[in-house]
């Protein structure tokens, strides 16, 4: 069939007829082609075909080889002979500058969110997944047959390999050989003429059982080494029928110098001692693909415990950037050498710039960096991984879709290249008729638009990959290192100008002999010097101040052994700069960052600073991460505790960053921190109940009532939670079950793990305080608050309920609590007696918090002094308890500021007095907030806040001394 012309308007024959490989199959196996069931090849149909081939007298190896030929012929027909409407992947379908981002808005220009609709991922022939699944299932079937077949002669010679004296293993248990599929086989993305990257691992050391006469005993290691050779003979060796798959074992531990099969124990030791960064990318897609019996009975799951900690580190891991740069540079250099003198090899759709490998590297880098903390990113298939990183906000959705289209396009081109001659090549053919055939089977009318779209896709891929690694898009300097940083402190300090800030220089001088600095590996030391050098440059440019720079040194010194943080700051200058601003703004952020250093990665997002906490999104992400842990069997209790803590710390830090950058008011900070605490309580309650051994129902009839700062939505950084637990359950086991549940819940919230803790919990406001039950039946709680019976609440407890709020539980319990709260605060009262009691309670609180220098007029404490925040709070509590019966608008739990304004509007305060007190209270909260951020005392000179103090004292006098509100009773 001649196709030398680019005019493809009327092809005389089916497209598959042109393939020289298909022509050979049809000549050689014409009688066998019908043995493969109609339609897309699937494992069950392949097994039937294999059995039929054996029935015709073919041995195992020959039957597998012929089966492969039949599957390949079918795939060419399905993919090339039945094109759908023409694929025209125009440049307008691709985002022109869709930049990949490690966090939303970080680097490059964002892909347009309103870009053209995505083209379908498969617009001609059969979907890419049909081809890759068929090839993957063929490999799985062949390997399963080979591993089972190869046992028989070895067992006859040596007996079965035994598991030895392994604890928990039945005596005589057979040791198993697992075939680990790497790369595209592991990800179920195998292409049509691919080799298969395999690693053989056996689960137990030991010896074989030997023959009946006691002879033939060999070590399991020797047995499995022989079995690996036998498997290769069955599927990898070329015979008159060709091969089943080319087999590559180069990815095994120690490469070509390592043993053909390794024990699971030896693999674990290799990961811990010798495993290299680039190997983590290789193992990312690893999967046990045979034998099928070990997959079905779950024994192969033991691999996960070794592989997951190696691939995904506990902390955000930016060390892999350099490893990937080096690996990618080596690949491009190798491709350049191959193309030297052979310019046609530059058109390699897999290895050249903008090829398939760069799409895979792009998504794998994001997975490896973040997969330890974000398990929802752990997936093998490339397209699925792209969608997941987009859903996690690590890449613009439009960019992910463009990369998916590019991946689909390039893989389909790759398959057509290989359909021609069944060669393991990814280079576009140089023959015009071959190139024209590829274009036609992709739905193009000629080669020119095909090549144009190919270039467009590759350019997009290359730009995104270069953006990710911080390289220039022209790539002429790919792999070239930045200007050399000083290799040691002596060299750096000698280069510093004389006018350099003295405090920072003096702080760095202490590092000359610091054991942590001296003990760093060379690459980590280089990163540290680059970091210090960049900080020094910014100091000289007045981009940061000296205090921030010194605090950076103080912060990073205890973390020097965690080299990933050095890598993160070097790789992300924007994070480095924002970190310095944050450290320079206040002292408390530095302390928080020292406790939770991993949260600094949140600073990579520009958008983060302009967002607010979203409770629904937060809880959804936590559920997705838990689901991801369940899929890999890692959802044990400790993992859940750490997952909650990491998520909470990251969200708290986002609020802190917005606060320090001036994006939030004090009230907004308190609102967001309160909403965060509420969301954590909800998720923790749900997870904890699901793990309660003696739970008696699917959903607990249980509620959490927040008091104090959480109840009033005035939570600050590090505030404890004042909460009360109630239940409404008639089951006879209820009291015992809920008591155990609350103890477990408090433990989940307060226990310190490797990721820290969540909250301090205070339950002293429950009925009867610390002498009362930890969890109370709701009816008893209601009776206690509403003065029913002999055991009833005190006035100060009714003051507390003015700020109480239902934060977790069923809607029916929420309504009942709201009814009880309203009944309590609107009950008829002896107002003079109430006034006396509240004033007396205020005196007790003041006596418990003496202010040094207050009596002499030297100090004013913004919270506890006369005219401070507590005075305002007691005024509000009195007004709510005494006036809500007549003025229902005071019953709402809307915060002290709004309630003082409402009291004035209701005529309970003189005109302007409530507003002035509200403004004063807001100012005092802001002063207190800033003092705590800077770890400074909350006492100031009285003159500094005299107007605010006078405004609150005025409202105090009106309410408790002039008796104005009494008249409205």
Short mmCIF file of N, CA and C in Angstrom, two decimals, residues 167-240:
data_model
loop_
_atom_site.label_atom_id
_atom_site.label_comp_id
_atom_site.label_asym_id
_atom_site.label_seq_id
_atom_site.Cartn_x
_atom_site.Cartn_y
_atom_site.Cartn_z
N UNK A 167 7.72 -15.57 62.67
CA UNK A 167 6.65 -15.49 63.67
C UNK A 167 5.31 -15.29 62.98
N UNK A 168 4.32 -16.03 63.47
CA UNK A 168 2.98 -15.87 62.93
C UNK A 168 2.71 -16.65 61.66
N UNK A 169 3.73 -17.30 61.10
CA UNK A 169 3.54 -18.06 59.85
C UNK A 169 3.34 -19.54 60.20
N UNK A 170 2.36 -20.19 59.59
CA UNK A 170 2.18 -21.62 59.82
C UNK A 170 3.40 -22.41 59.36
N UNK A 171 3.70 -23.49 60.05
CA UNK A 171 4.84 -24.32 59.66
C UNK A 171 4.61 -24.87 58.25
N UNK A 172 5.67 -24.82 57.44
CA UNK A 172 5.58 -25.33 56.08
C UNK A 172 4.93 -24.39 55.10
N UNK A 173 4.65 -23.17 55.52
CA UNK A 173 4.03 -22.18 54.62
C UNK A 173 4.98 -21.89 53.46
N UNK A 174 4.44 -21.83 52.24
CA UNK A 174 5.26 -21.58 51.08
C UNK A 174 5.69 -20.11 51.03
N UNK A 175 6.96 -19.87 50.82
CA UNK A 175 7.44 -18.50 50.56
C UNK A 175 7.05 -18.12 49.14
N UNK A 176 6.67 -16.86 48.97
CA UNK A 176 6.11 -16.43 47.69
C UNK A 176 7.05 -15.44 46.98
N UNK A 177 7.07 -15.57 45.66
CA UNK A 177 7.77 -14.60 44.81
C UNK A 177 6.73 -13.65 44.24
N UNK A 178 6.95 -12.35 44.46
CA UNK A 178 6.06 -11.34 43.90
C UNK A 178 6.74 -10.67 42.72
N UNK A 179 5.98 -10.44 41.69
CA UNK A 179 6.49 -9.68 40.54
C UNK A 179 5.98 -8.25 40.68
N UNK A 180 6.91 -7.32 40.83
CA UNK A 180 6.55 -5.91 40.99
C UNK A 180 6.63 -5.24 39.62
N UNK A 181 5.50 -4.74 39.16
CA UNK A 181 5.49 -3.98 37.91
C UNK A 181 5.80 -2.53 38.20
N UNK A 182 6.77 -1.98 37.50
CA UNK A 182 7.16 -0.59 37.69
C UNK A 182 6.65 0.24 36.50
N UNK A 183 6.78 1.54 36.62
CA UNK A 183 6.48 2.42 35.50
C UNK A 183 5.07 2.24 34.95
N UNK A 184 4.99 2.16 33.63
CA UNK A 184 3.68 2.11 32.98
C UNK A 184 2.94 0.81 33.28
N UNK A 185 3.64 -0.26 33.53
CA UNK A 185 2.96 -1.50 33.90
C UNK A 185 2.31 -1.33 35.28
N UNK A 186 3.04 -0.76 36.22
CA UNK A 186 2.48 -0.54 37.55
C UNK A 186 1.28 0.38 37.52
N UNK A 187 1.31 1.37 36.62
CA UNK A 187 0.23 2.34 36.53
C UNK A 187 -0.89 1.90 35.59
N UNK A 188 -0.79 0.70 35.05
CA UNK A 188 -1.75 0.19 34.07
C UNK A 188 -1.82 1.08 32.84
N UNK A 189 -0.67 1.55 32.38
CA UNK A 189 -0.58 2.45 31.23
C UNK A 189 0.33 1.89 30.15
N UNK A 190 0.50 0.60 30.08
CA UNK A 190 1.49 0.00 29.21
C UNK A 190 1.22 0.31 27.74
N UNK A 191 2.29 0.67 27.01
CA UNK A 191 2.09 0.93 25.58
C UNK A 191 2.35 -0.34 24.76
N UNK A 192 2.08 -0.25 23.47
CA UNK A 192 1.95 -1.46 22.67
C UNK A 192 3.27 -2.18 22.41
N UNK A 193 4.36 -1.47 22.34
CA UNK A 193 5.64 -2.14 22.09
C UNK A 193 6.62 -1.86 23.23
N UNK A 194 6.07 -1.67 24.41
CA UNK A 194 6.89 -1.32 25.56
C UNK A 194 7.62 -2.55 26.10
N UNK A 195 8.74 -2.29 26.73
CA UNK A 195 9.30 -3.32 27.59
C UNK A 195 8.57 -3.22 28.92
N UNK A 196 8.77 -4.20 29.78
CA UNK A 196 8.17 -4.14 31.11
C UNK A 196 9.31 -4.08 32.13
N UNK A 197 9.22 -3.08 33.00
CA UNK A 197 10.20 -2.91 34.07
C UNK A 197 9.72 -3.71 35.27
N UNK A 198 10.51 -4.72 35.63
CA UNK A 198 10.11 -5.63 36.71
C UNK A 198 11.14 -5.63 37.83
N UNK A 199 10.63 -5.88 39.04
CA UNK A 199 11.49 -6.17 40.19
C UNK A 199 10.89 -7.40 40.87
N UNK A 200 11.72 -8.38 41.16
CA UNK A 200 11.26 -9.61 41.81
C UNK A 200 11.60 -9.55 43.29
N UNK A 201 10.59 -9.73 44.12
CA UNK A 201 10.76 -9.69 45.58
C UNK A 201 10.11 -10.94 46.15
N UNK A 202 10.81 -11.61 47.07
CA UNK A 202 10.19 -12.74 47.75
C UNK A 202 9.99 -12.39 49.22
N UNK A 203 8.95 -12.97 49.80
CA UNK A 203 8.51 -12.48 51.11
C UNK A 203 9.32 -13.00 52.28
N UNK A 204 9.96 -14.19 52.14
CA UNK A 204 10.67 -14.75 53.30
C UNK A 204 11.96 -15.44 52.87
N UNK A 205 12.99 -15.25 53.67
CA UNK A 205 14.21 -16.05 53.51
C UNK A 205 13.96 -17.44 54.08
N UNK A 206 14.86 -18.34 53.78
CA UNK A 206 14.71 -19.70 54.27
C UNK A 206 15.30 -20.69 53.29
N UNK A 207 14.83 -21.93 53.36
CA UNK A 207 15.30 -22.98 52.46
C UNK A 207 14.11 -23.70 51.84
N UNK A 208 14.41 -24.42 50.76
CA UNK A 208 13.36 -25.23 50.15
C UNK A 208 13.15 -26.51 50.96
N UNK A 209 12.01 -27.14 50.71
CA UNK A 209 11.68 -28.35 51.47
C UNK A 209 12.50 -29.56 51.04
N UNK A 210 13.10 -29.49 49.83
CA UNK A 210 13.85 -30.63 49.32
C UNK A 210 12.93 -31.70 48.75
N UNK A 211 13.57 -32.71 48.16
CA UNK A 211 12.79 -33.82 47.60
C UNK A 211 12.47 -34.83 48.69
N UNK A 212 11.72 -35.84 48.33
CA UNK A 212 11.32 -36.87 49.30
C UNK A 212 12.52 -37.59 49.88
N UNK A 213 13.63 -37.71 49.07
CA UNK A 213 14.81 -38.40 49.57
C UNK A 213 15.71 -37.50 50.42
N UNK A 214 15.25 -36.26 50.68
CA UNK A 214 16.00 -35.35 51.53
C UNK A 214 17.06 -34.54 50.79
N UNK A 215 17.22 -34.77 49.52
CA UNK A 215 18.21 -34.03 48.75
C UNK A 215 17.58 -32.84 48.03
N UNK A 216 18.43 -32.04 47.40
CA UNK A 216 17.97 -30.94 46.57
C UNK A 216 17.65 -29.66 47.33
N UNK A 217 17.96 -29.61 48.63
CA UNK A 217 17.65 -28.41 49.41
C UNK A 217 18.57 -27.27 49.00
N UNK A 218 17.98 -26.15 48.68
CA UNK A 218 18.75 -24.92 48.38
C UNK A 218 18.09 -23.76 49.12
N UNK A 219 18.79 -22.65 49.17
CA UNK A 219 18.21 -21.47 49.84
C UNK A 219 17.08 -20.90 48.98
N UNK A 220 16.17 -20.22 49.64
CA UNK A 220 15.10 -19.55 48.89
C UNK A 220 15.68 -18.58 47.88
N UNK A 221 16.78 -17.93 48.25
CA UNK A 221 17.41 -16.96 47.34
C UNK A 221 17.83 -17.65 46.03
N UNK A 222 18.43 -18.83 46.16
CA UNK A 222 18.85 -19.56 44.96
C UNK A 222 17.64 -20.04 44.16
N UNK A 223 16.62 -20.51 44.86
CA UNK A 223 15.41 -21.00 44.19
C UNK A 223 14.80 -19.88 43.35
N UNK A 224 14.63 -18.71 43.96
CA UNK A 224 13.95 -17.63 43.25
C UNK A 224 14.82 -17.03 42.14
N UNK A 225 16.13 -17.09 42.30
CA UNK A 225 17.00 -16.64 41.22
C UNK A 225 16.81 -17.53 39.99
N UNK A 226 16.70 -18.83 40.23
CA UNK A 226 16.44 -19.75 39.11
C UNK A 226 15.05 -19.52 38.52
N UNK A 227 14.08 -19.22 39.38
CA UNK A 227 12.72 -19.00 38.87
C UNK A 227 12.66 -17.75 37.99
N UNK A 228 13.40 -16.72 38.38
CA UNK A 228 13.43 -15.49 37.57
C UNK A 228 13.95 -15.80 36.17
N UNK A 229 14.98 -16.62 36.06
CA UNK A 229 15.51 -17.02 34.76
C UNK A 229 14.46 -17.79 33.96
N UNK A 230 13.74 -18.65 34.64
CA UNK A 230 12.72 -19.46 33.96
C UNK A 230 11.59 -18.57 33.45
N UNK A 231 11.21 -17.56 34.24
CA UNK A 231 10.16 -16.63 33.82
C UNK A 231 10.62 -15.87 32.58
N UNK A 232 11.89 -15.46 32.59
CA UNK A 232 12.40 -14.73 31.43
C UNK A 232 12.36 -15.61 30.17
N UNK A 233 12.70 -16.86 30.34
CA UNK A 233 12.68 -17.76 29.18
C UNK A 233 11.27 -17.87 28.60
N UNK A 234 10.27 -17.79 29.46
CA UNK A 234 8.89 -17.94 29.01
C UNK A 234 8.34 -16.68 28.34
N UNK A 235 8.79 -15.50 28.77
CA UNK A 235 8.15 -14.29 28.23
C UNK A 235 9.12 -13.32 27.55
N UNK A 236 10.41 -13.37 27.89
CA UNK A 236 11.32 -12.36 27.38
C UNK A 236 12.22 -12.81 26.24
N UNK A 237 12.45 -14.09 26.16
CA UNK A 237 13.37 -14.61 25.15
C UNK A 237 12.71 -14.62 23.77
N UNK A 238 13.45 -14.24 22.74
CA UNK A 238 12.91 -14.23 21.36
C UNK A 238 13.02 -15.63 20.76
N UNK A 239 11.92 -16.04 20.14
CA UNK A 239 11.88 -17.34 19.47
C UNK A 239 11.29 -17.12 18.07
N UNK A 240 10.93 -18.18 17.40
CA UNK A 240 10.33 -18.04 16.07
C UNK A 240 9.01 -17.27 16.12
#
